[in-house]
PDB file of C-alpha atoms in Angstrom:
ATOM      1  CA  GLN A   1    -131.867 -88.302 126.021  1.00 46.00           C
ATOM      2  CA  THR A   2    -133.363 -84.467 125.914  1.00 47.00           C
ATOM      3  CA  LEU A   3    -133.835 -82.842 129.360  1.00 51.00           C
ATOM      4  CA  GLY A   4    -136.782 -81.010 129.311  1.00 50.00           C
ATOM      5  CA  PHE A   5    -138.017 -78.354 131.624  1.00 50.00           C
ATOM      6  CA  GLU A   6    -140.195 -80.791 133.490  1.00 51.00           C
ATOM      7  CA  HIS A   7    -137.087 -82.844 134.558  1.00 52.00           C
ATOM      8  CA  LEU A   8    -136.154 -79.791 136.276  1.00 52.00           C
ATOM      9  CA  ALA A   9    -138.711 -80.350 139.018  1.00 57.00           C
ATOM     10  CA  TRP A  10    -136.492 -83.244 140.522  1.00 62.00           C
ATOM     11  CA  LEU A  11    -133.613 -81.078 141.090  1.00 62.00           C
ATOM     12  CA  SER A  12    -132.518 -79.001 143.938  1.00 70.00           C
ATOM     13  CA  LEU A  13    -132.084 -75.238 143.495  1.00 69.00           C
ATOM     14  CA  PRO A  14    -128.271 -75.673 144.067  1.00 76.00           C
ATOM     15  CA  ASP A  15    -128.331 -78.294 140.967  1.00 74.00           C
ATOM     16  CA  VAL A  16    -130.302 -76.149 138.825  1.00 66.00           C
ATOM     17  CA  ILE A  17    -128.105 -73.368 139.285  1.00 75.00           C
ATOM     18  CA  SER A  18    -124.889 -75.424 138.642  1.00 78.00           C
ATOM     19  CA  LEU A  19    -126.588 -77.261 135.636  1.00 72.00           C
ATOM     20  CA  PHE A  20    -127.336 -73.678 134.011  1.00 73.00           C
ATOM     21  CA  GLY A  21    -123.804 -72.367 134.859  1.00 74.00           C
ATOM     22  CA  LYS A  22    -122.411 -75.387 133.021  1.00 74.00           C
ATOM     23  CA  LEU A  23    -124.513 -74.894 130.151  1.00 71.00           C
ATOM     24  CA  HIS A  24    -123.274 -71.080 130.048  1.00 65.00           C
ATOM     25  CA  GLU A  25    -119.809 -72.239 130.051  1.00 64.00           C
ATOM     26  CA  ILE A  26    -120.316 -74.671 127.185  1.00 60.00           C
ATOM     27  CA  GLN A  27    -122.286 -72.004 125.193  1.00 60.00           C
ATOM     28  CA  SER A  28    -119.313 -69.338 125.946  1.00 56.00           C
ATOM     29  CA  ALA A  29    -116.767 -71.843 124.646  1.00 52.00           C
ATOM     30  CA  LEU A  30    -118.643 -72.756 121.535  1.00 50.00           C
ATOM     31  CA  TYR A  31    -119.149 -68.912 120.840  1.00 50.00           C
ATOM     32  CA  PHE A  32    -115.553 -67.949 121.557  1.00 46.00           C
ATOM     33  CA  GLN A  33    -114.585 -71.356 119.489  1.00 45.00           C
ATOM     34  CA  GLY A  34    -116.418 -70.156 116.755  1.00 48.00           C
ATOM     35  CA  SER A  35    -115.556 -66.271 116.857  1.00 80.00           C
ATOM     36  CA  CYS A  36    -111.835 -66.599 115.683  1.00 89.00           C
ATOM     37  CA  PRO A  37    -111.107 -66.570 112.185  1.00 89.00           C
ATOM     38  CA  GLU A  38    -110.464 -70.219 110.750  1.00 86.00           C
ATOM     39  CA  TRP A  39    -106.495 -69.448 110.481  1.00 88.00           C
ATOM     40  CA  THR A  40    -106.078 -68.567 113.901  1.00 89.00           C
ATOM     41  CA  PHE A  41    -106.423 -70.107 117.395  1.00 88.00           C
ATOM     42  CA  ARG A  42    -107.739 -68.712 120.752  1.00 87.00           C
ATOM     43  CA  LEU A  43    -105.262 -67.421 123.215  1.00 87.00           C
ATOM     44  CA  GLN A  44    -106.150 -67.120 126.675  1.00 87.00           C
ATOM     45  CA  VAL A  45    -104.009 -64.153 127.682  1.00 86.00           C
ATOM     46  CA  ASP A  46    -102.313 -64.262 131.329  1.00 83.00           C
ATOM     47  CA  ALA A  47    -103.826 -60.930 132.515  1.00 81.00           C
ATOM     48  CA  GLU A  48    -106.133 -59.209 135.031  1.00 81.00           C
ATOM     49  CA  PRO A  49    -108.658 -59.024 133.978  1.00 83.00           C
ATOM     50  CA  SER A  50    -108.431 -61.843 131.735  1.00 85.00           C
ATOM     51  CA  TYR A  51    -109.314 -61.990 127.722  1.00 90.00           C
ATOM     52  CA  HIS A  52    -108.523 -63.903 124.699  1.00 89.00           C
ATOM     53  CA  VAL A  53    -107.122 -62.951 121.493  1.00 92.00           C
ATOM     54  CA  CYS A  54    -107.240 -64.791 117.874  1.00 92.00           C
ATOM     55  CA  LEU A  55    -103.577 -65.599 117.120  1.00 88.00           C
ATOM     56  CA  GLY A  56    -102.459 -66.777 113.949  1.00 85.00           C
ATOM     57  CA  GLN A  57    -100.220 -69.838 113.762  1.00 79.00           C
ATOM     58  CA  GLU A  58     -97.683 -67.928 111.715  1.00 78.00           C
ATOM     59  CA  ASP A  59     -97.675 -65.267 114.244  1.00 76.00           C
ATOM     60  CA  PHE A  60     -97.146 -67.288 117.171  1.00 76.00           C
ATOM     61  CA  ALA A  61     -94.257 -68.972 115.286  1.00 74.00           C
ATOM     62  CA  ASN A  62     -92.689 -65.437 114.959  1.00 70.00           C
ATOM     63  CA  ALA A  63     -89.399 -65.408 116.968  1.00 56.00           C
ATOM     64  CA  SER A  64     -89.780 -61.548 117.656  1.00 64.00           C
ATOM     65  CA  ARG A  65     -88.998 -60.354 121.135  1.00 62.00           C
ATOM     66  CA  GLY A  66     -92.518 -59.585 121.818  1.00 65.00           C
ATOM     67  CA  MET A  67     -94.024 -63.233 120.692  1.00 70.00           C
ATOM     68  CA  ASP A  68     -90.735 -64.835 122.802  1.00 72.00           C
ATOM     69  CA  ARG A  69     -92.511 -63.016 125.942  1.00 71.00           C
ATOM     70  CA  VAL A  70     -96.022 -64.113 125.063  1.00 75.00           C
ATOM     71  CA  LYS A  71     -94.517 -67.717 124.803  1.00 70.00           C
ATOM     72  CA  LYS A  72     -92.797 -67.042 128.254  1.00 71.00           C
ATOM     73  CA  HIS A  73     -95.363 -64.616 130.214  1.00 69.00           C
ATOM     74  CA  GLY A  74     -98.798 -65.646 128.443  1.00 72.00           C
ATOM     75  CA  ARG A  75     -99.043 -62.196 127.488  1.00 74.00           C
ATOM     76  CA  TRP A  76     -97.543 -59.072 125.418  1.00 76.00           C
ATOM     77  CA  SER A  77     -95.580 -57.770 128.369  1.00 76.00           C
ATOM     78  CA  ASP A  78     -94.854 -54.383 126.242  1.00 76.00           C
ATOM     79  CA  CYS A  79     -98.359 -53.447 127.510  1.00 82.00           C
ATOM     80  CA  ASP A  80     -97.553 -53.121 130.814  1.00 81.00           C
ATOM     81  CA  ALA A  81     -96.187 -50.046 130.673  1.00 81.00           C
ATOM     82  CA  LEU A  82     -99.490 -48.506 129.974  1.00 83.00           C
ATOM     83  CA  TRP A  83    -100.827 -49.484 133.487  1.00 81.00           C
ATOM     84  CA  PRO A  84     -99.299 -46.744 135.675  1.00 80.00           C
ATOM     85  CA  PHE A  85    -101.185 -44.292 133.495  1.00 79.00           C
ATOM     86  CA  LEU A  86    -104.437 -45.977 134.183  1.00 76.00           C
ATOM     87  CA  ASN A  87    -103.824 -46.704 137.722  1.00 64.00           C
ATOM     88  CA  GLU A  88    -102.565 -43.103 138.885  1.00 55.00           C
ATOM     89  CA  GLY A  89    -106.180 -41.907 139.725  1.00 47.00           C
ATOM     90  CA  ARG A  90    -105.768 -38.713 137.735  1.00 50.00           C
ATOM     91  CA  CYS A  91    -108.619 -39.426 135.535  1.00 49.00           C
ATOM     92  CA  GLY A  92    -110.638 -41.887 137.126  1.00 48.00           C
ATOM     93  CA  THR A  93    -112.354 -44.366 135.046  1.00 54.00           C
ATOM     94  CA  ASP A  94    -113.529 -42.192 132.412  1.00 74.00           C
ATOM     95  CA  VAL A  95    -110.539 -42.767 130.139  1.00 85.00           C
ATOM     96  CA  ALA A  96    -110.405 -43.732 126.510  1.00 93.00           C
ATOM     97  CA  ALA A  97    -107.716 -45.270 124.780  1.00 95.00           C
ATOM     98  CA  ILE A  98    -106.085 -45.213 121.047  1.00 96.00           C
ATOM     99  CA  ASP A  99    -104.006 -48.363 120.202  1.00 97.00           C
ATOM    100  CA  LEU A 100    -101.945 -47.355 117.412  1.00 96.00           C
ATOM    101  CA  GLY A 101    -100.546 -50.478 115.333  1.00 94.00           C
ATOM    102  CA  HIS A 102    -102.987 -52.858 117.494  1.00 94.00           C
ATOM    103  CA  ASN A 103    -101.542 -56.107 115.783  1.00 91.00           C
ATOM    104  CA  VAL A 104    -103.663 -59.057 116.967  1.00 92.00           C
ATOM    105  CA  GLY A 105    -104.928 -56.984 120.140  1.00 94.00           C
ATOM    106  CA  PHE A 106    -103.062 -57.911 123.114  1.00 92.00           C
ATOM    107  CA  CYS A 107    -102.920 -54.278 124.517  1.00 92.00           C
ATOM    108  CA  THR A 108    -106.496 -53.528 123.098  1.00 95.00           C
ATOM    109  CA  GLY A 109    -107.859 -56.589 124.784  1.00 93.00           C
ATOM    110  CA  GLN A 110    -106.619 -55.409 128.210  1.00 90.00           C
ATOM    111  CA  LEU A 111    -107.946 -51.933 127.979  1.00 93.00           C
ATOM    112  CA  LEU A 112    -111.281 -53.206 126.830  1.00 93.00           C
ATOM    113  CA  ALA A 113    -110.970 -55.550 129.717  1.00 90.00           C
ATOM    114  CA  ARG A 114    -110.483 -52.633 132.046  1.00 89.00           C
ATOM    115  CA  GLY A 115    -113.367 -50.866 130.762  1.00 90.00           C
ATOM    116  CA  LEU A 116    -112.026 -48.263 128.291  1.00 92.00           C
ATOM    117  CA  LYS A 117    -113.555 -47.248 125.164  1.00 94.00           C
ATOM    118  CA  VAL A 118    -110.503 -47.938 122.360  1.00 96.00           C
ATOM    119  CA  TYR A 119    -110.070 -46.705 119.034  1.00 97.00           C
ATOM    120  CA  ALA A 120    -107.649 -49.491 117.489  1.00 97.00           C
ATOM    121  CA  VAL A 121    -105.887 -48.282 114.248  1.00 97.00           C
ATOM    122  CA  ASP A 122    -104.126 -50.804 112.052  1.00 97.00           C
ATOM    123  CA  PRO A 123    -103.643 -50.946 108.054  1.00 96.00           C
ATOM    124  CA  SER A 124    -103.830 -54.548 108.101  1.00 95.00           C
ATOM    125  CA  ASP A 125    -107.121 -56.407 107.064  1.00 95.00           C
ATOM    126  CA  ARG A 126    -105.546 -59.707 108.609  1.00 93.00           C
ATOM    127  CA  TYR A 127    -105.247 -58.229 111.824  1.00 94.00           C
ATOM    128  CA  ALA A 128    -108.486 -56.616 111.827  1.00 96.00           C
ATOM    129  CA  ALA A 129    -110.218 -59.996 111.271  1.00 94.00           C
ATOM    130  CA  SER A 130    -108.547 -61.120 114.381  1.00 94.00           C
ATOM    131  CA  MET A 131    -109.814 -58.412 116.333  1.00 95.00           C
ATOM    132  CA  GLN A 132    -113.228 -58.792 115.162  1.00 94.00           C
ATOM    133  CA  GLY A 133    -113.241 -62.401 115.937  1.00 93.00           C
ATOM    134  CA  ALA A 134    -111.701 -61.924 119.627  1.00 94.00           C
ATOM    135  CA  PHE A 135    -113.793 -58.584 120.371  1.00 94.00           C
ATOM    136  CA  ARG A 136    -116.960 -58.850 118.239  1.00 91.00           C
ATOM    137  CA  GLN A 137    -119.191 -58.273 121.683  1.00 90.00           C
ATOM    138  CA  ALA A 138    -117.186 -54.874 122.328  1.00 93.00           C
ATOM    139  CA  GLU A 139    -117.506 -53.657 118.575  1.00 94.00           C
ATOM    140  CA  GLU A 140    -121.152 -54.225 118.413  1.00 91.00           C
ATOM    141  CA  ALA A 141    -121.502 -52.365 122.060  1.00 93.00           C
ATOM    142  CA  GLY A 142    -119.600 -49.502 120.503  1.00 94.00           C
ATOM    143  CA  GLN A 143    -116.722 -49.782 122.956  1.00 95.00           C
ATOM    144  CA  LEU A 144    -114.325 -50.689 120.310  1.00 96.00           C
ATOM    145  CA  VAL A 145    -114.054 -48.656 116.900  1.00 97.00           C
ATOM    146  CA  LEU A 146    -111.797 -50.386 114.725  1.00 97.00           C
ATOM    147  CA  VAL A 147    -110.263 -48.325 111.930  1.00 96.00           C
ATOM    148  CA  THR A 148    -108.301 -50.188 109.102  1.00 96.00           C
ATOM    149  CA  ALA A 149    -106.117 -47.654 108.052  1.00 96.00           C
ATOM    150  CA  ALA A 150    -102.644 -46.428 108.143  1.00 95.00           C
ATOM    151  CA  ALA A 151    -102.449 -43.291 110.347  1.00 95.00           C
ATOM    152  CA  SER A 152    -100.388 -40.122 108.824  1.00 94.00           C
ATOM    153  CA  ASN A 153    -100.443 -36.456 108.504  1.00 93.00           C
ATOM    154  CA  VAL A 154    -102.685 -36.688 105.325  1.00 87.00           C
ATOM    155  CA  SER A 155    -106.102 -38.360 104.486  1.00 80.00           C
ATOM    156  CA  LYS A 156    -105.600 -39.166 100.932  1.00 75.00           C
ATOM    157  CA  THR A 157    -107.347 -42.528 100.596  1.00 82.00           C
ATOM    158  CA  PRO A 158    -109.812 -44.804 103.095  1.00 82.00           C
ATOM    159  CA  ASP A 159    -106.440 -46.546 103.638  1.00 92.00           C
ATOM    160  CA  VAL A 160    -104.348 -43.623 105.105  1.00 94.00           C
ATOM    161  CA  VAL A 161    -105.890 -41.129 107.537  1.00 95.00           C
ATOM    162  CA  ARG A 162    -105.418 -38.563 110.072  1.00 95.00           C
ATOM    163  CA  LEU A 163    -106.273 -39.349 113.974  1.00 96.00           C
ATOM    164  CA  ASP A 164    -107.750 -36.061 114.131  1.00 95.00           C
ATOM    165  CA  THR A 165    -110.371 -37.035 111.687  1.00 94.00           C
ATOM    166  CA  VAL A 166    -111.163 -40.519 113.029  1.00 93.00           C
ATOM    167  CA  VAL A 167    -111.367 -39.815 116.657  1.00 95.00           C
ATOM    168  CA  PRO A 168    -113.902 -36.951 118.348  1.00 93.00           C
ATOM    169  CA  GLN A 169    -112.201 -33.877 119.380  1.00 91.00           C
ATOM    170  CA  GLN A 170    -114.313 -33.820 122.622  1.00 90.00           C
ATOM    171  CA  GLY A 171    -114.773 -36.501 125.367  1.00 89.00           C
ATOM    172  CA  ALA A 172    -112.897 -38.367 128.186  1.00 88.00           C
ATOM    173  CA  PRO A 173    -109.167 -38.048 128.324  1.00 90.00           C
ATOM    174  CA  ILE A 174    -107.288 -40.313 125.863  1.00 92.00           C
ATOM    175  CA  LEU A 175    -104.231 -42.413 126.289  1.00 93.00           C
ATOM    176  CA  ILE A 176    -102.245 -43.251 123.125  1.00 94.00           C
ATOM    177  CA  LYS A 177    -100.008 -46.608 122.338  1.00 93.00           C
ATOM    178  CA  VAL A 178     -97.792 -46.053 119.581  1.00 92.00           C
ATOM    179  CA  ASP A 179     -96.222 -48.933 117.885  1.00 90.00           C
ATOM    180  CA  ILE A 180     -96.195 -48.434 114.115  1.00 90.00           C
ATOM    181  CA  GLU A 181     -92.451 -49.433 112.991  1.00 84.00           C
ATOM    182  CA  GLY A 182     -91.263 -46.149 111.877  1.00 84.00           C
ATOM    183  CA  ALA A 183     -94.296 -43.976 111.002  1.00 91.00           C
ATOM    184  CA  GLU A 184     -94.420 -42.437 114.681  1.00 91.00           C
ATOM    185  CA  LEU A 185     -93.714 -38.933 113.178  1.00 92.00           C
ATOM    186  CA  GLU A 186     -96.412 -38.809 110.429  1.00 94.00           C
ATOM    187  CA  ALA A 187     -99.015 -40.511 112.722  1.00 95.00           C
ATOM    188  CA  LEU A 188     -98.429 -37.897 115.594  1.00 96.00           C
ATOM    189  CA  GLN A 189     -98.245 -35.026 113.056  1.00 95.00           C
ATOM    190  CA  GLY A 190    -101.993 -36.199 112.234  1.00 96.00           C
ATOM    191  CA  ALA A 191    -102.945 -35.979 115.683  1.00 96.00           C
ATOM    192  CA  THR A 192    -101.747 -32.506 116.567  1.00 96.00           C
ATOM    193  CA  ARG A 193    -105.519 -31.217 117.678  1.00 96.00           C
ATOM    194  CA  LEU A 194    -106.134 -34.175 119.605  1.00 96.00           C
ATOM    195  CA  LEU A 195    -102.563 -33.891 121.227  1.00 95.00           C
ATOM    196  CA  SER A 196    -103.607 -30.215 122.084  1.00 94.00           C
ATOM    197  CA  ARG A 197    -107.309 -31.241 123.458  1.00 91.00           C
ATOM    198  CA  ARG A 198    -107.784 -34.824 124.740  1.00 92.00           C
ATOM    199  CA  VAL A 199    -104.467 -36.661 125.153  1.00 93.00           C
ATOM    200  CA  TYR A 200    -103.007 -36.640 128.435  1.00 91.00           C
ATOM    201  CA  ALA A 201    -100.240 -39.682 127.765  1.00 91.00           C
ATOM    202  CA  VAL A 202     -98.520 -41.229 125.196  1.00 91.00           C
ATOM    203  CA  LEU A 203     -96.567 -44.570 125.123  1.00 90.00           C
ATOM    204  CA  LEU A 204     -94.304 -44.311 122.096  1.00 86.00           C
ATOM    205  CA  ASP A 205     -92.061 -47.238 120.790  1.00 84.00           C
ATOM    206  CA  LEU A 206     -89.362 -45.628 118.755  1.00 82.00           C
ATOM    207  CA  HIS A 207     -88.156 -48.222 115.895  1.00 81.00           C
ATOM    208  CA  MET A 208     -84.569 -46.330 115.765  1.00 82.00           C
ATOM    209  CA  ASP A 209     -83.482 -48.677 112.822  1.00 85.00           C
ATOM    210  CA  ILE A 210     -86.267 -47.752 110.595  1.00 86.00           C
ATOM    211  CA  LEU A 211     -86.198 -44.143 111.554  1.00 84.00           C
ATOM    212  CA  ASP A 212     -82.555 -44.274 110.784  1.00 86.00           C
ATOM    213  CA  GLU A 213     -83.247 -45.782 107.455  1.00 90.00           C
ATOM    214  CA  ARG A 214     -86.101 -42.978 106.390  1.00 88.00           C
ATOM    215  CA  SER A 215     -83.383 -40.203 107.768  1.00 89.00           C
ATOM    216  CA  ILE A 216     -85.624 -39.320 110.584  1.00 86.00           C
ATOM    217  CA  ASP A 217     -83.982 -37.960 113.818  1.00 89.00           C
ATOM    218  CA  PRO A 218     -85.715 -39.967 116.563  1.00 83.00           C
ATOM    219  CA  TRP A 219     -85.775 -36.792 118.599  1.00 87.00           C
ATOM    220  CA  THR A 220     -87.805 -35.298 116.027  1.00 91.00           C
ATOM    221  CA  VAL A 221     -90.543 -37.313 117.092  1.00 88.00           C
ATOM    222  CA  VAL A 222     -89.989 -36.562 120.898  1.00 88.00           C
ATOM    223  CA  ALA A 223     -89.851 -32.990 120.099  1.00 92.00           C
ATOM    224  CA  LEU A 224     -93.213 -32.708 118.582  1.00 93.00           C
ATOM    225  CA  LEU A 225     -94.735 -34.059 121.984  1.00 92.00           C
ATOM    226  CA  LEU A 226     -92.573 -31.777 124.021  1.00 92.00           C
ATOM    227  CA  ASN A 227     -94.141 -28.919 122.137  1.00 93.00           C
ATOM    228  CA  PHE A 228     -97.204 -29.839 123.442  1.00 93.00           C
ATOM    229  CA  ASN A 229     -95.958 -29.708 126.884  1.00 91.00           C
ATOM    230  CA  PHE A 230     -95.696 -33.652 127.429  1.00 90.00           C
ATOM    231  CA  SER A 231     -92.643 -34.652 129.263  1.00 86.00           C
ATOM    232  CA  VAL A 232     -90.700 -37.861 129.318  1.00 79.00           C
ATOM    233  CA  VAL A 233     -91.472 -39.689 132.564  1.00 74.00           C
ATOM    234  CA  ALA A 234     -89.096 -42.815 131.912  1.00 64.00           C
ATOM    235  CA  VAL A 235     -87.455 -44.655 129.060  1.00 57.00           C
ATOM    236  CA  LYS A 236     -87.204 -48.467 128.859  1.00 58.00           C
ATOM    237  CA  ASP A 237     -85.521 -50.230 125.860  1.00 56.00           C
ATOM    238  CA  HIS A 238     -87.099 -47.863 122.930  1.00 50.00           C
ATOM    239  CA  ASP A 239     -90.195 -47.380 125.037  1.00 60.00           C
ATOM    240  CA  PHE A 240     -90.902 -43.468 125.728  1.00 59.00           C
ATOM    241  CA  PRO A 241     -93.853 -42.697 127.811  1.00 70.00           C
ATOM    242  CA  PHE A 242     -94.930 -39.032 127.851  1.00 67.00           C
ATOM    243  CA  ARG A 243     -97.715 -37.324 129.939  1.00 72.00           C
ATOM    244  CA  ARG A 244     -98.595 -33.733 131.132  1.00 70.00           C
TER     245      ARG A 244
END
């Protein structure tokens, strides 16, 4: 049977409110179910505030250190290192972020949930589709800017960009998370104007083995940030948080 508005007259106000609440839950569930690409599933992330990502079965089956943490803790715990820089109060709520190497968006999702504007940069079309499915509303509202390209120190093609050219030079202070598997030096060399003007903290995940294969001294990457008056505030595994 169809429930028309004339039937609502027989319901009490609390019943009407409860009914519309349940209808909203159903509508939201159908929206989220339909928003993820067909080769992914919706994973609710155990975080505060909570959010969801569109995670591929292949990604979930990955035996990487990060995915093991997702299976155990319900979230990508590497993102936890970002929160002290957001909670310290030096910039209030008027802070933006660059998620460099966003993957399926574990860190992007939590940054968005906390109200930040996020520039998410990654060359993978597959991950971009996951992000658009999970965070469509944020993208439509302008809170999320997706850049499907590799960050480098040159801008030769649309697939390779300098952060200095895709992120405005003026605006709120910026927090950068860098996890791009050996391409950290070139990406930061392409963000020198931002580093000198807007960036107040950098969470740098150095992939030592890949840098070694490329004959790049990891301390070359660290020295670049030190030259912009950043200082290392902690080191955990290969995560190097910097701040001014």
